[in-house]
Coordinates of C-alpha atoms in Angstrom, one line a residue:
X1452 CA 0.1 0.2 -0.2
X1453 CA 1.2 3.4 -0.6
X1454 CA -0.4 7.0 0.9
X1455 CA -0.2 10.3 -0.1
X1456 CA -2.2 13.7 0.8
X1457 CA -5.6 12.7 -1.2
X1458 CA -5.5 8.7 -1.5
X1459 CA -3.7 5.4 -0.5
X1460 CA -3.1 2.8 -3.1
X1461 CA -2.5 -0.4 -4.1
X1462 CA 1.0 -1.9 -5.8
X1463 CA 1.2 -4.9 -7.5
X1464 CA 5.2 -4.9 -7.4
X1465 CA 4.9 -7.9 -10.1
X1466 CA 3.3 -6.2 -12.0
X1467 CA 4.4 -2.8 -11.2
X1468 CA 1.5 -1.3 -11.4
X1469 CA -1.5 0.4 -9.5
X1470 CA -4.4 -2.1 -9.1
X1471 CA -6.7 0.1 -6.8
X1472 CA -7.0 3.5 -5.0
X1473 CA -9.5 5.0 -2.9
X1474 CA -10.1 8.8 -1.7
X1475 CA -8.1 9.1 1.8
X1476 CA -7.9 12.7 2.3
X1477 CA -5.9 14.1 5.0
X1478 CA -4.0 10.4 6.0
X1479 CA -0.8 9.8 4.6
X1480 CA 0.4 7.6 7.1
X1481 CA 0.1 4.0 6.9
X1482 CA 1.2 1.4 10.4
X1483 CA 0.4 -1.6 10.4
X1484 CA -3.0 -3.6 12.1
X1485 CA -3.1 -6.8 11.8
X1486 CA -0.7 -10.0 10.3
X1487 CA -3.3 -10.4 7.5
X1488 CA -2.3 -6.8 5.8
X1489 CA -5.0 -4.1 7.5
X1490 CA -3.5 -0.3 7.4
X1491 CA -4.3 1.9 10.3
X1492 CA -4.1 5.1 7.6
X1493 CA -3.9 8.5 10.0
X1494 CA -2.4 11.7 9.4
X1495 CA 1.1 13.2 11.4
X1496 CA -0.1 16.9 11.2
X1497 CA -3.4 17.2 11.3
X1498 CA -4.2 19.8 13.6
X1499 CA -7.2 18.5 16.2
X1500 CA -7.9 15.4 17.5
X1501 CA -6.8 12.4 15.9
X1502 CA -8.6 10.7 13.2
X1503 CA -7.4 7.4 10.9
X1504 CA -9.7 5.1 9.0
X1505 CA -8.6 0.9 8.9
X1506 CA -8.2 -0.4 5.8
X1507 CA -9.2 -4.1 5.9
X1508 CA -6.6 -6.6 3.7
X1509 CA -8.3 -10.8 4.2
X1510 CA -10.8 -12.5 4.7
X1511 CA -10.9 -12.5 8.5
X1512 CA -11.0 -8.2 8.4
X1513 CA -13.4 -8.0 6.6
X1514 CA -15.6 -10.5 7.9
X1515 CA -16.0 -8.9 11.0
X1516 CA -16.7 -5.7 9.8
X1517 CA -20.0 -6.9 7.0
X1518 CA -20.8 -8.7 10.5
X1519 CA -20.8 -5.6 12.2
X1520 CA -22.9 -3.2 9.5
X1521 CA -25.2 -6.0 7.7
X1522 CA -27.6 -8.5 8.9
X1523 CA -26.7 -10.2 5.5
X1524 CA -23.5 -13.2 4.7
X1525 CA -22.5 -14.7 2.1
X1526 CA -23.3 -18.1 1.2
X1527 CA -22.2 -19.7 -2.1
X1528 CA -23.4 -16.8 -4.4
X1529 CA -26.6 -15.3 -2.6
X1530 CA -27.0 -13.5 0.6
X1531 CA -29.0 -15.2 3.1
X1532 CA -29.7 -13.6 6.7
X1533 CA -27.8 -14.7 9.3
X1534 CA -29.9 -16.5 12.0

């Protein structure tokens, strides 16, 4: 992952190209978050209180985030209600 003043990008080292990006204004620093490669994006020079965002990578964190915000889960190629 690469961070700049206005976005976070994912660089594929084998292909030598950026394969994805997302806006992230004002958060130009990255710190490791978990063993799957997730990262905390934060600002070093921001005035005011601390802010940041976790960029999930890997299935475990993505599943936990999905479960926290939705009552649906993936079953094969369909979405079904969690019980």
